[in-house]
XYZ file of C-alpha atoms in Angstrom:
211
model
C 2.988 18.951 -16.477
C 5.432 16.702 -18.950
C 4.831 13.792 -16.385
C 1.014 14.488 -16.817
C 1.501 14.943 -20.245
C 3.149 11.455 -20.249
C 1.111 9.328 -18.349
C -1.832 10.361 -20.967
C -0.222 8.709 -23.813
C 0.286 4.643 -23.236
C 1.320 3.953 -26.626
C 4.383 5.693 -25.476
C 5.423 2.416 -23.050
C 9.044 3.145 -22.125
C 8.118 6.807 -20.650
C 4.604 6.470 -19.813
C 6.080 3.422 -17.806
C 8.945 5.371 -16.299
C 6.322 8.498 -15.684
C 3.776 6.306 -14.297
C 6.163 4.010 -11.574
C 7.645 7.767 -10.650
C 3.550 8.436 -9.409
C 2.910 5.547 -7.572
C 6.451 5.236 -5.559
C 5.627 9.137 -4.612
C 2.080 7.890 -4.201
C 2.742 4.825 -1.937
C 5.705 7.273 0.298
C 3.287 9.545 0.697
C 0.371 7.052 2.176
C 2.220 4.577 3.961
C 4.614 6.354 5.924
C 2.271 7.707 8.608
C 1.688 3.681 9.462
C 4.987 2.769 9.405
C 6.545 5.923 12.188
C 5.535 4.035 15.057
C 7.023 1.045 13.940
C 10.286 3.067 13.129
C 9.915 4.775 16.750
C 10.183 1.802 18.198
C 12.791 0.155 16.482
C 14.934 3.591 17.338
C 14.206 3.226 20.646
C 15.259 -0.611 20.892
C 18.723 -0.489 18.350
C 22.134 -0.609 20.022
C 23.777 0.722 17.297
C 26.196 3.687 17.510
C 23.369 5.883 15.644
C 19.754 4.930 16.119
C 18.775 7.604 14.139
C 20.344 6.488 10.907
C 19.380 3.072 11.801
C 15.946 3.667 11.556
C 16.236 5.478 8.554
C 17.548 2.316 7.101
C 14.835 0.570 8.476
C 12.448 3.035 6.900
C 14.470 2.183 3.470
C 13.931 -1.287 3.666
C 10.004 -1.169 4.347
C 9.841 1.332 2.130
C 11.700 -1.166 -0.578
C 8.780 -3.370 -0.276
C 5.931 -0.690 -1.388
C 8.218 0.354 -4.056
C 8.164 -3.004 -5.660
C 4.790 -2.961 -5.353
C 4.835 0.430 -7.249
C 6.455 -0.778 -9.876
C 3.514 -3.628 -10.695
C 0.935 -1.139 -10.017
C 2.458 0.979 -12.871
C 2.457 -2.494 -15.171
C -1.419 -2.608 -14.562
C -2.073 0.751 -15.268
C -0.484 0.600 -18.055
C -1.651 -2.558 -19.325
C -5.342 -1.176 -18.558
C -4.862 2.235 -20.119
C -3.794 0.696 -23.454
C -6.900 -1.140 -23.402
C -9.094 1.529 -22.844
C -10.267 -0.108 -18.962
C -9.299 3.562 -17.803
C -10.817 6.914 -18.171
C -11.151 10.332 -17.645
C -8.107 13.145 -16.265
C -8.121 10.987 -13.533
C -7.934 7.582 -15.183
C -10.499 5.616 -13.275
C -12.155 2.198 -14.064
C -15.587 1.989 -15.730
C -18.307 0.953 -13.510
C -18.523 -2.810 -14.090
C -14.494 -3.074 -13.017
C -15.188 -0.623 -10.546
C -17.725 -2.609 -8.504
C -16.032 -5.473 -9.128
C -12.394 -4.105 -7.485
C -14.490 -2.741 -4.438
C -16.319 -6.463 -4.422
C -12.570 -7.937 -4.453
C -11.346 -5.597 -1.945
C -13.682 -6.308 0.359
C -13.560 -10.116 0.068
C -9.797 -9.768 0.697
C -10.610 -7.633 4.003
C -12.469 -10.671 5.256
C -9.649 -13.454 4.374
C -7.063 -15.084 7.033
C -4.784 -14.362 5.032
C -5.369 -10.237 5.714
C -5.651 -11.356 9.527
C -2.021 -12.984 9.822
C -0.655 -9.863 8.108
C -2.330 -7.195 9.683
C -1.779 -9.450 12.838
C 1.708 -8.864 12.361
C 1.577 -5.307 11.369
C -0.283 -4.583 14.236
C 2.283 -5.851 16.820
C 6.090 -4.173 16.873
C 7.173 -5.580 19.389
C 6.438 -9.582 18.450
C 7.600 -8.369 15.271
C 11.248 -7.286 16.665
C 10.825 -10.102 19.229
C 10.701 -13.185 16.306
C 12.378 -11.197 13.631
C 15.050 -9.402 14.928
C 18.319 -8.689 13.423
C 21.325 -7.172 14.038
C 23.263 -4.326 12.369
C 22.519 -1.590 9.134
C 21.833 -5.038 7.110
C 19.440 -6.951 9.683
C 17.219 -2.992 9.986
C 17.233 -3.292 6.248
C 16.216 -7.019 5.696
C 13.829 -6.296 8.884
C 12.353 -3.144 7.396
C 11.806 -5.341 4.071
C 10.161 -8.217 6.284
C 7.428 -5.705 7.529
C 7.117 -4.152 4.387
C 6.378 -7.284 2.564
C 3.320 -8.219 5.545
C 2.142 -4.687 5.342
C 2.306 -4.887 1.493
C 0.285 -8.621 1.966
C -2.109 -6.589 4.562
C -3.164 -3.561 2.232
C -2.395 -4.386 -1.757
C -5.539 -4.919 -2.595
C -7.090 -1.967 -0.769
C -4.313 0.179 -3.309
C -6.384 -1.072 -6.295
C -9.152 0.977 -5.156
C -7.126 3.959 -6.167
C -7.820 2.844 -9.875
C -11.499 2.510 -9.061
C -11.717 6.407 -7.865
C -8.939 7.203 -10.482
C -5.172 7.063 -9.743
C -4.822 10.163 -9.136
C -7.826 10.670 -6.956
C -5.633 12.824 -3.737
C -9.024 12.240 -1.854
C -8.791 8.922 -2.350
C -5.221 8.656 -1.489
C -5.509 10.384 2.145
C -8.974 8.083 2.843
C -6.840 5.139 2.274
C -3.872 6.445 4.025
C -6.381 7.157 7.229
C -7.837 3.695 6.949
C -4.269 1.980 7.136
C -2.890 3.566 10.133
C -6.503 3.192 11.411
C -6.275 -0.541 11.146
C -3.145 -0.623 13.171
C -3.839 1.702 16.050
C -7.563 0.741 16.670
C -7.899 -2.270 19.206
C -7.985 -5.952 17.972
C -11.037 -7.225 17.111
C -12.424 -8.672 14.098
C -14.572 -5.565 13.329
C -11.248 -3.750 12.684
C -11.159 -5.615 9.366
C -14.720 -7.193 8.774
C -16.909 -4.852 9.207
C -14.764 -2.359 6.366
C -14.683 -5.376 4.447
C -19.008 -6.143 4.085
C -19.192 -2.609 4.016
C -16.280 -2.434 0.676
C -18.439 -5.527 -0.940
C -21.844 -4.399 -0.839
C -20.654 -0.605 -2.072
C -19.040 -2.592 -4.892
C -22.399 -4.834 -5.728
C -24.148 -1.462 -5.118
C -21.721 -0.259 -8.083
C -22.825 -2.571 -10.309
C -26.385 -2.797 -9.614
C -26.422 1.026 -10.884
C -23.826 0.462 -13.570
C-alpha cells in the first residue's frame, strides 16, 4: 500500500523513484524469466563446473542484470511522464494520442533488422554458447549479461506498451510475457515478428483515429 501510495505522488522524486524502479525490476523478473529457463537449461546442461546448478543461477543473475538496468530507465520515464501529467488513472496509462503512437512505434520496431539480429540470437542457445562462450562463475555472468543485453535489444520497446495499457496493467504484463517466450519457441520465419508488428501499427493508427 505505502509503495502504491508512493508511486502516486511524483513530486516526491527520491521515493517515488526508489518505489517505482522496485515495480519494474519485480515487473521485468516476473515476465522475462519464463524466456530465459530454456536458455538457463541448457547452459546447466553444457557447464563443467563443479556445480551446474549454481552456475546457472549465476547465469540467470547476469541476464537478469541486463533487464534490471533496463528497469531502472523505465522508472526515469515514468517518472519524467507522471510529473508532466502524460500518465493517468490508478493504473497510470498514456492518453490516447501517446498511446497510439507507442503501439505505432512498437510495431515499426517489430519490423526492423535490427529486432531480427537480436531475436536471431535469442532464438538460438546453442550458437549463442557456441560464439560466446566463457568459462567459469565470471564468463556465466558476463555470458548471462551478453544475452540479456540482445534480449533487452529484442523486446524494449514492446515493454513501453505497458505504459500504453497502464504500468500496472497484470493483464498486460502476462500478454507480453506470452508473446516473448512465443517469439522464441515458435519456428523461424519472418511472420514470427512481422506479422505482430503490422498488426501492433495499425491497432496504434486505429488508436488515434478514435482518439
Amino acid at each position: 500500500v505505502d509503495i502504491m501510495r508512493l508511486m502516486m505522488a511524483p513530486s516526491q522524486t527520491g521515493p517515488y523513484f526508489l518505489a517505482t524502479a522496485l515495480m519494474w525490476i519485480v515487473m521485468m523478473a516476473a515476465m522475462m524469466i519464463p524466456a530465459v529457463l530454456p536458455m538457463v537449461v541448457i547452459y546447466r546442461n553444457m557447464s563443467r563446473g563443479s556445480s551446474p546448478n549454481l552456475d546457472a543461477l549465476v547465469f540467470s543473475w547476469g541476464y537478469l542484470a541486463a533487464w534490471f538496468i533496463f528497469a531502472i530507465g523505465a522508472a526515469g520515464l515514468q517518472w519524467w511522464l507522471h510529473i508532466r501529467g502524460a500518465l493517468h488513472g490508478h493504473l497510470l496509462a498514456t492518453s490516447a494520442g501517446l498511446t497510439g503512437a507507442i503501439f505505432i512505434g512498437a510495431g515499426v520496431y517489430q519490423l526492423t533488422s535490427f529486432k531480427d539480429a537480436c531475436l536471431n540470437r535469442c532464438r538460438s542457445p546453442f550458437g549463442f554458447f557456441v560464439n560466446h562462450w566463457q568459462s567459469g562463475r565470471l564468463g556465466a555472468l558476463q555470458m548471462g549479461f551478453r544475452h540479456g543485453l540482445y534480449c533487452t535489444g529484442c523486446c524494449w520497446v514492446l515493454m513501453l506498451l505497458m505504459f500504453a495499457s497502464g504500468t500496472m496493467n497484470v493483464t498486460t504484463m502476462a500478454m507480453l510475457s506470452t508473446f516473448i517466450l512465443a517469439e522464441r519457441l515458435l519456428p523461424a520465419g519472418p511472420w514470427v515478428s512481422k506479422i505482430p508488428g503490422f498488426g501492433l501499427f495499425g491497432w496504434g493508427g486505429l488508436v488515434l483515429v478514435q482518439g
